[in-house]
Tab-separated table of C-alpha atoms and ligand atoms in Angstrom:
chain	number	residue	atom	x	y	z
A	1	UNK	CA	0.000	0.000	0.000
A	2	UNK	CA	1.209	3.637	-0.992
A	3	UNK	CA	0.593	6.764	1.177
A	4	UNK	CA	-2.860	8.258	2.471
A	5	UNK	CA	-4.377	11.050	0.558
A	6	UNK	CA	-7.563	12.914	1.159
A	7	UNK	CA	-9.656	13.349	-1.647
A	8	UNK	CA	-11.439	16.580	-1.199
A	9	UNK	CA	-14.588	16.211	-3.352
A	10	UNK	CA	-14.240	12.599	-4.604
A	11	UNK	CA	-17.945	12.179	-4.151
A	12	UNK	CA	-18.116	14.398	-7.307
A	13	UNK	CA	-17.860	13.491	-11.055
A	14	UNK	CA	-13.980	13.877	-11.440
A	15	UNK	CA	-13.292	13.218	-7.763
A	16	UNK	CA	-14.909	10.171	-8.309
A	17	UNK	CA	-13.086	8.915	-11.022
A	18	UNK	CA	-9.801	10.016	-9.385
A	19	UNK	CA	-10.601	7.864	-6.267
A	20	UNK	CA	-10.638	4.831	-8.244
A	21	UNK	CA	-7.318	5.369	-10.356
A	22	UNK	CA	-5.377	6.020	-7.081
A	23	UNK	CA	-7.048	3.042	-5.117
A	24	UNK	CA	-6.250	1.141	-8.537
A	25	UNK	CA	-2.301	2.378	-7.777
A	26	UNK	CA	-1.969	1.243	-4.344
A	27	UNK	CA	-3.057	4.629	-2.444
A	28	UNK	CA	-5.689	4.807	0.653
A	29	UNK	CA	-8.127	7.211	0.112
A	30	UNK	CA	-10.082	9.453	2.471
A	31	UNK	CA	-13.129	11.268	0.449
A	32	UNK	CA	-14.371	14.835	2.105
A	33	UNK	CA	-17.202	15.863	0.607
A	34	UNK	CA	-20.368	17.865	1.648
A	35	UNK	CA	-22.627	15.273	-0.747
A	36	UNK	CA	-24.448	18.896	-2.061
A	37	UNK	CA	-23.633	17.588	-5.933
A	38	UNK	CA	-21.539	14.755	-5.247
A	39	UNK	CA	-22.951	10.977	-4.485
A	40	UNK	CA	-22.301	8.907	-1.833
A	41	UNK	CA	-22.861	5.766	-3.411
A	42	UNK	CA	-19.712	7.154	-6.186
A	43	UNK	CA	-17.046	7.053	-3.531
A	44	UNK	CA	-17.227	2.813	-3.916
A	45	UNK	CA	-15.011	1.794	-1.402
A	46	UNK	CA	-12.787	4.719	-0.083
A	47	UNK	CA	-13.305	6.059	3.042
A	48	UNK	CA	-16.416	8.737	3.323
A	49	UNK	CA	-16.443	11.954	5.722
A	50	UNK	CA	-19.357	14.123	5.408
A	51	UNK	CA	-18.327	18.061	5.929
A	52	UNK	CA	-18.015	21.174	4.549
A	53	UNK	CA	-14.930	23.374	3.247
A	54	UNK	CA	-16.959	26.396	4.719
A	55	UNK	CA	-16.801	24.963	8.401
A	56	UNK	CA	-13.709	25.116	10.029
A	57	UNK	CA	-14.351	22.457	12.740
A	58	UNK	CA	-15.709	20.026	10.134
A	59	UNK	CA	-11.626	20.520	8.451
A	60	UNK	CA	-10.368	20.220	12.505
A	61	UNK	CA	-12.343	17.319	12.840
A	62	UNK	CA	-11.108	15.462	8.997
A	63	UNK	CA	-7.500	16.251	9.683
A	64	UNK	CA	-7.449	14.592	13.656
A	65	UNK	CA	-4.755	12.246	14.670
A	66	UNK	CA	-4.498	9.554	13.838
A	67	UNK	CA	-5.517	10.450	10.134
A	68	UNK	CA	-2.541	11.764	8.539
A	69	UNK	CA	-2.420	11.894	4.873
A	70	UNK	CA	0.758	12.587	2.758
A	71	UNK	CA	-1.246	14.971	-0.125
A	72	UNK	CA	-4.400	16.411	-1.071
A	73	UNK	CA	-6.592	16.296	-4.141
A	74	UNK	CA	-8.625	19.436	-4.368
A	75	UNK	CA	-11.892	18.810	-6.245
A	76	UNK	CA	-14.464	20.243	-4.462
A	77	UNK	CA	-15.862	23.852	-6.078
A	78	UNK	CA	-18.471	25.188	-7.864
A	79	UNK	CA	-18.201	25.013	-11.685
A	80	UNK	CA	-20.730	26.450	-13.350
A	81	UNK	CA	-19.857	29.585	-15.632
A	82	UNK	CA	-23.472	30.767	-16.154
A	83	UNK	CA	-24.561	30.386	-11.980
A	84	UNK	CA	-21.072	32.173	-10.910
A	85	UNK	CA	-22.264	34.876	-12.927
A	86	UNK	CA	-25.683	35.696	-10.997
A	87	UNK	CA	-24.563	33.945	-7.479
A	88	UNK	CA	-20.892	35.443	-7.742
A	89	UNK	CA	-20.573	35.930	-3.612
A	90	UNK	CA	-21.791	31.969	-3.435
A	91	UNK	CA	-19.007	31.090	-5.873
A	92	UNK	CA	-16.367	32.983	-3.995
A	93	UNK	CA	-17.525	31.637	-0.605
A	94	UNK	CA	-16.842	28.207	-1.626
A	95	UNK	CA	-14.539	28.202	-4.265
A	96	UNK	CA	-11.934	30.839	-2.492
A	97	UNK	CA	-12.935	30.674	1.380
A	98	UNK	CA	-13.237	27.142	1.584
A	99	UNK	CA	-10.178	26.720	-0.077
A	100	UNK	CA	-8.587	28.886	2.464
A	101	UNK	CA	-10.098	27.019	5.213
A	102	UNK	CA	-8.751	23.709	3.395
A	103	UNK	CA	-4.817	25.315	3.252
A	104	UNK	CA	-5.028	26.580	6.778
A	105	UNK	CA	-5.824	23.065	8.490
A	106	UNK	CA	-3.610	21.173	6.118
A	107	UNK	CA	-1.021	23.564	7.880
A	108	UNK	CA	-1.982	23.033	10.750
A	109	UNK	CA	-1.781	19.004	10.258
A	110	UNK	CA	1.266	19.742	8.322
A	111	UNK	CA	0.419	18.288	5.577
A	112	UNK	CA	2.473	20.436	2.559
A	113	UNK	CA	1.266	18.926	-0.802
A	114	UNK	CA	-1.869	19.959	-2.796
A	115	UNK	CA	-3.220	18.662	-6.196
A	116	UNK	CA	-5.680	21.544	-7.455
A	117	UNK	CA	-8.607	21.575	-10.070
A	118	UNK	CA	-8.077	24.693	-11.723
A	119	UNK	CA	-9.479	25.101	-14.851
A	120	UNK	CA	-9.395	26.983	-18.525
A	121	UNK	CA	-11.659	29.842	-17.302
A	122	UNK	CA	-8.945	31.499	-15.833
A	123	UNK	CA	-7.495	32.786	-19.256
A	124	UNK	CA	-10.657	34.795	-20.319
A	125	UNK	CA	-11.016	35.602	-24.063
A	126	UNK	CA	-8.050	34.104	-25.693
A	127	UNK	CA	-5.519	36.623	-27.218
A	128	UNK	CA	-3.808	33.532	-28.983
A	129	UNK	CA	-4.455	30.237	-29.175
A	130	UNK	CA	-4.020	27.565	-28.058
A	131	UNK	CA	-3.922	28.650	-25.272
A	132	UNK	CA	-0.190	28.057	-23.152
A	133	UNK	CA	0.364	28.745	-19.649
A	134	UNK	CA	1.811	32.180	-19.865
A	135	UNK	CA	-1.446	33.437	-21.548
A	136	UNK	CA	-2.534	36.195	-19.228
A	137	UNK	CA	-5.376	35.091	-16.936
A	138	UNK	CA	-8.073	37.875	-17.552
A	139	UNK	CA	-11.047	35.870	-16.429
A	140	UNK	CA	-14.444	37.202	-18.019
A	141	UNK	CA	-16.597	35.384	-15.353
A	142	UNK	CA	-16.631	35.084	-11.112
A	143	UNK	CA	-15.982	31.136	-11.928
A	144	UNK	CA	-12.760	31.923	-13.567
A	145	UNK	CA	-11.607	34.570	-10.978
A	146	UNK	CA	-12.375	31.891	-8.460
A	147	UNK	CA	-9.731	29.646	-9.768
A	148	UNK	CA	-7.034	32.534	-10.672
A	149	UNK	CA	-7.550	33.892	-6.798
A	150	UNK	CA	-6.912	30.206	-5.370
A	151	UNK	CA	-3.702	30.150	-7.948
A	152	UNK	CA	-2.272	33.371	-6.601
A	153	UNK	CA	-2.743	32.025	-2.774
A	154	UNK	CA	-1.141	28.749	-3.987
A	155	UNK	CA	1.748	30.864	-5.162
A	156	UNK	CA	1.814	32.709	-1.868
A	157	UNK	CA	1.380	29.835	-0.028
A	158	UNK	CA	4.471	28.427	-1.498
A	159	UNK	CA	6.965	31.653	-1.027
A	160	UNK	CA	5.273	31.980	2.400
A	161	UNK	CA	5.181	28.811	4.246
A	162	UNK	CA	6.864	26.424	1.499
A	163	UNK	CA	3.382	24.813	0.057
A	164	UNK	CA	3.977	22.706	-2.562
A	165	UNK	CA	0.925	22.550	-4.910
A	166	UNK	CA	0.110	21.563	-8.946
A	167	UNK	CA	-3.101	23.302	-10.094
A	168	UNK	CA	-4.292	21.953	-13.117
A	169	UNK	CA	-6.032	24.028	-15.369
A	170	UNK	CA	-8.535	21.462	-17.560
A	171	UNK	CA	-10.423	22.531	-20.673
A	172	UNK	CA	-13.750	20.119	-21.050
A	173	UNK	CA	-14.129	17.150	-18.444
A	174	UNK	CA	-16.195	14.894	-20.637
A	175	UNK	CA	-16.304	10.944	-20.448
A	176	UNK	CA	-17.199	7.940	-18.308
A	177	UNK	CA	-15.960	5.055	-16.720
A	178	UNK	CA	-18.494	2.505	-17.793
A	179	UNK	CA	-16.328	-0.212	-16.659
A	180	UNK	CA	-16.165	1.391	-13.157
A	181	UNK	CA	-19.753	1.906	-13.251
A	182	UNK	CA	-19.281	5.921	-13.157
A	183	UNK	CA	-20.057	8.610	-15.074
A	184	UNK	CA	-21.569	12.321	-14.767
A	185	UNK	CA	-24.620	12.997	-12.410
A	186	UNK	CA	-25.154	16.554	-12.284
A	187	UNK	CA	-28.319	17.423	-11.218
A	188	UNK	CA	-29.991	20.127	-12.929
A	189	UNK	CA	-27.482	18.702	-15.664
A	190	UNK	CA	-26.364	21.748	-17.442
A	191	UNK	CA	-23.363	20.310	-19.425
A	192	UNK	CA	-23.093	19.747	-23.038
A	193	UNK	CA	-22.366	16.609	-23.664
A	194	UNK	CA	-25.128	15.024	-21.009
A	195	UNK	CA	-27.533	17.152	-21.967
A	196	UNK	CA	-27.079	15.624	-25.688
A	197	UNK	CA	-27.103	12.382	-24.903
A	198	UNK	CA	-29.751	12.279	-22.626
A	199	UNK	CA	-32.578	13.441	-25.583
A	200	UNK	CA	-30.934	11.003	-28.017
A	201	UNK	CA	-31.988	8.748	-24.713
A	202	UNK	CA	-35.266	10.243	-24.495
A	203	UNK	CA	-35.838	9.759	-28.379
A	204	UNK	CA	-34.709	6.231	-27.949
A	205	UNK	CA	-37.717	5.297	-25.383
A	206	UNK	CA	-39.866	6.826	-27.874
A	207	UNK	CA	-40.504	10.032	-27.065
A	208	UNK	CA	-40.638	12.518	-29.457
A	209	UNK	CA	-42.212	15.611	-27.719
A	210	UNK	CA	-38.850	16.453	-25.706
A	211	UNK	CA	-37.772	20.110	-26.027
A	212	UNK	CA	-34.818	20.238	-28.215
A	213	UNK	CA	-31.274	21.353	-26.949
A	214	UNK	CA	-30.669	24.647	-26.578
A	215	UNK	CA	-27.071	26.006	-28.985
A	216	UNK	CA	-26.062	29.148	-26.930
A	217	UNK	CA	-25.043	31.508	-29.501
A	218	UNK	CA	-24.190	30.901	-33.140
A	219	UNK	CA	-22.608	34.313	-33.493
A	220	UNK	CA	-19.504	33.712	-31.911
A	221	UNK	CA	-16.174	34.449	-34.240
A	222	UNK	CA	-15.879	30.695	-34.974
A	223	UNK	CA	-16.227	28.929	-38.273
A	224	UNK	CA	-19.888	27.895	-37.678
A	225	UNK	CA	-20.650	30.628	-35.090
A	226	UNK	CA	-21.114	28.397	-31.863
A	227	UNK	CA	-18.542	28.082	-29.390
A	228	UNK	CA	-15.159	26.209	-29.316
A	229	UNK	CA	-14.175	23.870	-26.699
A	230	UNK	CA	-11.471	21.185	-26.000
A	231	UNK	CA	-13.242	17.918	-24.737
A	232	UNK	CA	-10.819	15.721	-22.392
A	233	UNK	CA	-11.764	12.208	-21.279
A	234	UNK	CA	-12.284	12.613	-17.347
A	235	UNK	CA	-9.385	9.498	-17.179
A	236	UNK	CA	-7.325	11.227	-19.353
A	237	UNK	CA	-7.576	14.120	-16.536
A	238	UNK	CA	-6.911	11.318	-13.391
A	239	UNK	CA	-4.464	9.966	-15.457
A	240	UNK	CA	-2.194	13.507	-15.124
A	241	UNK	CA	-3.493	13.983	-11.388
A	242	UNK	CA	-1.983	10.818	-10.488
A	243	UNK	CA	1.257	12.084	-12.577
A	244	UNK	CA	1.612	15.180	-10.484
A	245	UNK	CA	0.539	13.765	-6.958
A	246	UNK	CA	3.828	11.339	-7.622
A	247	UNK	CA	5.225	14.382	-8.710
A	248	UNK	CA	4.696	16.243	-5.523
A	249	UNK	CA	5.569	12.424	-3.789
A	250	UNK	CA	8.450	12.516	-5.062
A	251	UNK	CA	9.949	16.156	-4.136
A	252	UNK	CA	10.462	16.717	-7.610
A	253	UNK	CA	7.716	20.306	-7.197
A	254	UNK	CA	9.516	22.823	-5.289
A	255	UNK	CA	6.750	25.700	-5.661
A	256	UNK	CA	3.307	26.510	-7.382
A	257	UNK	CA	3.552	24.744	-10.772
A	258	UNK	CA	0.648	24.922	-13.002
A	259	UNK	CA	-0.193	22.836	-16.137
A	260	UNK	CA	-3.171	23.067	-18.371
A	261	UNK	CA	-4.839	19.461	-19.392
A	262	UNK	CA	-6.644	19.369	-23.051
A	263	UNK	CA	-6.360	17.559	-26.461
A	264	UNK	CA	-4.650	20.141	-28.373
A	265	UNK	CA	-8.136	19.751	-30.268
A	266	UNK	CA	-11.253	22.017	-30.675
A	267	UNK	CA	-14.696	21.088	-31.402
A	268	UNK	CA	-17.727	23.602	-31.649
A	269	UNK	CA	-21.500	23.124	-30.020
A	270	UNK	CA	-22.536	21.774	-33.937
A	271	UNK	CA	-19.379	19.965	-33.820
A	272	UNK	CA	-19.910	18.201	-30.788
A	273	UNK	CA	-24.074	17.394	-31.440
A	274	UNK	CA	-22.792	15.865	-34.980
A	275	UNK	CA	-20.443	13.267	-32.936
A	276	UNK	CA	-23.402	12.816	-30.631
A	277	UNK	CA	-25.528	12.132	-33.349
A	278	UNK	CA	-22.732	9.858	-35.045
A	279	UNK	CA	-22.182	7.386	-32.112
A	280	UNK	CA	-26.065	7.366	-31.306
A	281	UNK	CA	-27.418	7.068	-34.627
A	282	UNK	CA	-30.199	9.357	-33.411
A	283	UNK	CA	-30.964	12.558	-35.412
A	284	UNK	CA	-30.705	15.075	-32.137
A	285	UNK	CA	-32.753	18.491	-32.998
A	286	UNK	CA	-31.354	21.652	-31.524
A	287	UNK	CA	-32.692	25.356	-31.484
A	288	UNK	CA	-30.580	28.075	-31.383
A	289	UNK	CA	-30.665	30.731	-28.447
A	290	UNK	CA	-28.995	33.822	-27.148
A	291	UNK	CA	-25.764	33.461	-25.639
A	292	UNK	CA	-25.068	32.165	-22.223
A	293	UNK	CA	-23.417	34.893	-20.278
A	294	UNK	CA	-19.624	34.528	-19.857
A	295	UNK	CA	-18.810	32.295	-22.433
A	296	UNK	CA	-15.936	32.702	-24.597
A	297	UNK	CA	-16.172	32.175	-27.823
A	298	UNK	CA	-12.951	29.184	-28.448
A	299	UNK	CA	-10.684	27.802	-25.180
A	300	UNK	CA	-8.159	24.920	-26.728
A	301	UNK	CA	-4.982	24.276	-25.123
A	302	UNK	CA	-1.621	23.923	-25.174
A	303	UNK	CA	-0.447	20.979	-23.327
A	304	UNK	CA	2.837	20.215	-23.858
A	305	UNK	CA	4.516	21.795	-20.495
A	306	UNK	CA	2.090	18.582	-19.014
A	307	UNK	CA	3.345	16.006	-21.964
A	308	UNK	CA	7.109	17.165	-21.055
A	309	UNK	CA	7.144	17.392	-17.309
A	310	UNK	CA	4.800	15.228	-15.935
A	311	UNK	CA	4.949	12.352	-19.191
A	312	UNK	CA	1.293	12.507	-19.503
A	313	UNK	CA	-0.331	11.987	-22.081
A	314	UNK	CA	-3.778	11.732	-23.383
A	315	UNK	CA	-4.941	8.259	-24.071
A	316	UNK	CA	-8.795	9.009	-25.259
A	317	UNK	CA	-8.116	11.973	-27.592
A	318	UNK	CA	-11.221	11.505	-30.355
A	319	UNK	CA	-14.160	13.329	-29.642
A	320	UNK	CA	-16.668	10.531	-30.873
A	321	UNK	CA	-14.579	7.759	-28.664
A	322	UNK	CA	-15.081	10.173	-25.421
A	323	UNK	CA	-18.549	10.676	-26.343
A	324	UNK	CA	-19.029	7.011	-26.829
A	325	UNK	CA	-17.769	6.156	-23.060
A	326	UNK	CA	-20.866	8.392	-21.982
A	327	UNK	CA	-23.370	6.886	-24.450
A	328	UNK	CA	-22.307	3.473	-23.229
A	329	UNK	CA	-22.823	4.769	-19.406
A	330	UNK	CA	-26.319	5.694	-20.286
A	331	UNK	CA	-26.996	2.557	-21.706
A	332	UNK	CA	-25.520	0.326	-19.053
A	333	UNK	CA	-27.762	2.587	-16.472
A	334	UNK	CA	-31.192	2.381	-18.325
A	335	UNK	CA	-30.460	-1.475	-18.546
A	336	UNK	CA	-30.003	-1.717	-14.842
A	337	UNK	CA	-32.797	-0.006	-14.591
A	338	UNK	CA	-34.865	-2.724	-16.337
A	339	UNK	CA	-33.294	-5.438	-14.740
A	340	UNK	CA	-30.801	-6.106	-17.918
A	341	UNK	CA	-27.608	-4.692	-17.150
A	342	UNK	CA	-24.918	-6.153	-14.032
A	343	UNK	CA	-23.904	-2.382	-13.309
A	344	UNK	CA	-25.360	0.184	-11.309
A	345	UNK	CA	-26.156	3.685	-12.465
A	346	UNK	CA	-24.045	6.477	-11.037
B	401	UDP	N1	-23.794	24.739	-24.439
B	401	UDP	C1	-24.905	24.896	-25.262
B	401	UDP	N2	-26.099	24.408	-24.830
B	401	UDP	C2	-26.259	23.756	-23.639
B	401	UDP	C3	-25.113	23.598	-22.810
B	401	UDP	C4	-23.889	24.100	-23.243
B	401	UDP	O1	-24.812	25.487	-26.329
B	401	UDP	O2	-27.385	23.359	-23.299
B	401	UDP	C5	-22.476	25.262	-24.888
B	401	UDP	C6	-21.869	26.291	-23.937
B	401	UDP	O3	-22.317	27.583	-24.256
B	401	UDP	C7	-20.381	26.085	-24.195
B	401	UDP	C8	-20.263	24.612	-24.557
B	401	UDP	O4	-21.578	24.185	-24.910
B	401	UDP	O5	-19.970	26.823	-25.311
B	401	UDP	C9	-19.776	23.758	-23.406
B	401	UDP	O6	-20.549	24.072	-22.272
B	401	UDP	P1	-20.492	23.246	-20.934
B	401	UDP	O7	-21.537	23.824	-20.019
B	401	UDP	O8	-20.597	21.781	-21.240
B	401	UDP	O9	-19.028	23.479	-20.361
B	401	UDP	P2	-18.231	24.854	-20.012
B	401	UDP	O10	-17.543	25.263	-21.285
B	401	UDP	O11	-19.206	25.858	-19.498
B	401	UDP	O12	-17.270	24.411	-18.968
């Protein structure tokens, strides 16, 4: 058996996948999660507490003798662009405070390593793409600033009191683990991908009367006018977690590094429903909309610093293959449901 870590949010849909890669390398795992989005029925295994970033005591309480983990895995945030836009004081309570609260009893446990989920929203409207990691970070919504405000503490953190801490800045989570039973749960699901699939679903069962998805703007400056994104299986994502938790293991990160995780590759709203529609065989209507607020109009990245550094690399690149793992979730769930499939839906 490796060290303990602490996942912090692995009740969620990327914590939850990360739980399973590290128990699959030899790590115990501690989950902290307040359950608000996440599942407690995703955490398999691992070991569950039920808290809250926001409450001190509940962090006193997590990091007690005779716990004593080696690192932390930082999942746990709000992540929606659209909701930190009109709730921006809820985003920075949890997404910066709680974080805060997180840093100050790891200190106190002394525990000095931190994996953090930052994310592509911290480079605002691109001024050339892809995007690298010494783009300036000019956030356009609270969500973003979130993530660039927990950077600079991770920075200060490090000259300060010798924190060391890889924040990972991801383009598109996207995927499942069908194998491990897991995939996305979101509830109100607001995400592309999911909300796809799930009327391909709907028109599967027969019903015809759903509304049709909703394209947010087809007057960006892209080819086809909707919006660009780079889609990255959620494994592909644990996969470089894992890479920088050794990483940090290891003593090789003396600082506040930061990498950003994507396929190099971008694929717009019509892009992305035409993949859906290839690997379901289901003609999915859409109706265009205004714009969701805070968008940019094309995020791809520029991963190489994580290819070089860490040796990570992508193993799920293809857009129809990631959207396939999902479809293949789905199924596997509405099977269980009618008493065909082994696995359970999560
Ligand atoms: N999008 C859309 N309709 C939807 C949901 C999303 O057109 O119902 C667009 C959204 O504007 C963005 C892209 O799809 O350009 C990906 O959005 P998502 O919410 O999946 O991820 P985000 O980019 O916000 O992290």
């Amino acid at each position: 058996m490796k060290g303990a870590v602490l996942v912090v949010g692995g009740a969620g849909y990327i914590g939850s996948h990360m739980v399973r890669q590290l128990q699959q390398a030899g790590y115990a795992v501690t989950v902290f999660d307040n359950l608000t989005s996440g599942h407690r029925d995703a955490v398999g295994s691992a070991s569950l507490v039920v808290g809250d970033l926001r409450h001190p005591a509940d962090l006193a309480a997590l990091f007690a003798p005779p716990r004593r983990f080696a690192l932390v895995l930082h999942f746990a945030a709000l992540s929606l662009v659209g909701e930190s836009v009109v709730e921006p004081y809820r985003y920075y309570h949890n997404n910066v405070a709680g974080t805060l609260n997180l840093l100050a009893a790891m200190q106190a446990a002394g525990v000095g390593r931190l994996v953090f989920s930052s994310t592509s929203a911290v480079y605002g409207n691109p001024q050339r793409l892809p995007l690298d990691e010494e783009h300036p970070l000019l956030p356009i919504n609270p969500y973003g600033r979130s993530k660039r405000m927990v950077e600079e503490i991770l920075a200060d953190a490090a000259a300060a009191y010798g924190l060391r801490s890889i924040a990972l800045r991801y383009f598109n989570a996207a995927g499942a683990d069908p194998a491990g039973g897991l995939g996305e749960r979101h509830s109100p699901e607001t995400h592309l991908i999911p909300l796809i699939l799930q009327r391909a679903a709907r028109l599967c069962a027969g019903e015809t009367a759903a509304p049709p998805l909703q394209v947010f703007g087809a007057d960006f400056p892209t080819p086809d006018g909707t919006c660009i994104r780079d889609y990255i299986h959620v494994n592909d994502l644990c996969r470089a977690h894992l890479l920088a938790a050794e990483r940090l293991l290891a003593g090789a990160c003396t600082g506040a590094e930061v990498y950003n995780l994507g396929n190099g590759a971008g694929y717009s709203v019509l892009e992305v429903i035409a993949a859906c529609r290839r690997v379901t065989g289901r003609d999915i209507p859409f109706t265009v909309v205004a714009r969701r607020p805070g968008d940019p109009p094309e995020l791809v990245a520029a991963a190489e610093k994580a290819r070089s550094v860490l040796g990570w690399s992508p193993a799920m690149p293809a857009l129809d293959a990631i959207v396939a793992t999902v479809w293949a979730w789905m199924e596997a769930g509405r099977g269980a449901q009618e008493g065909r499939g082994k696995g359970k839906s999560i």
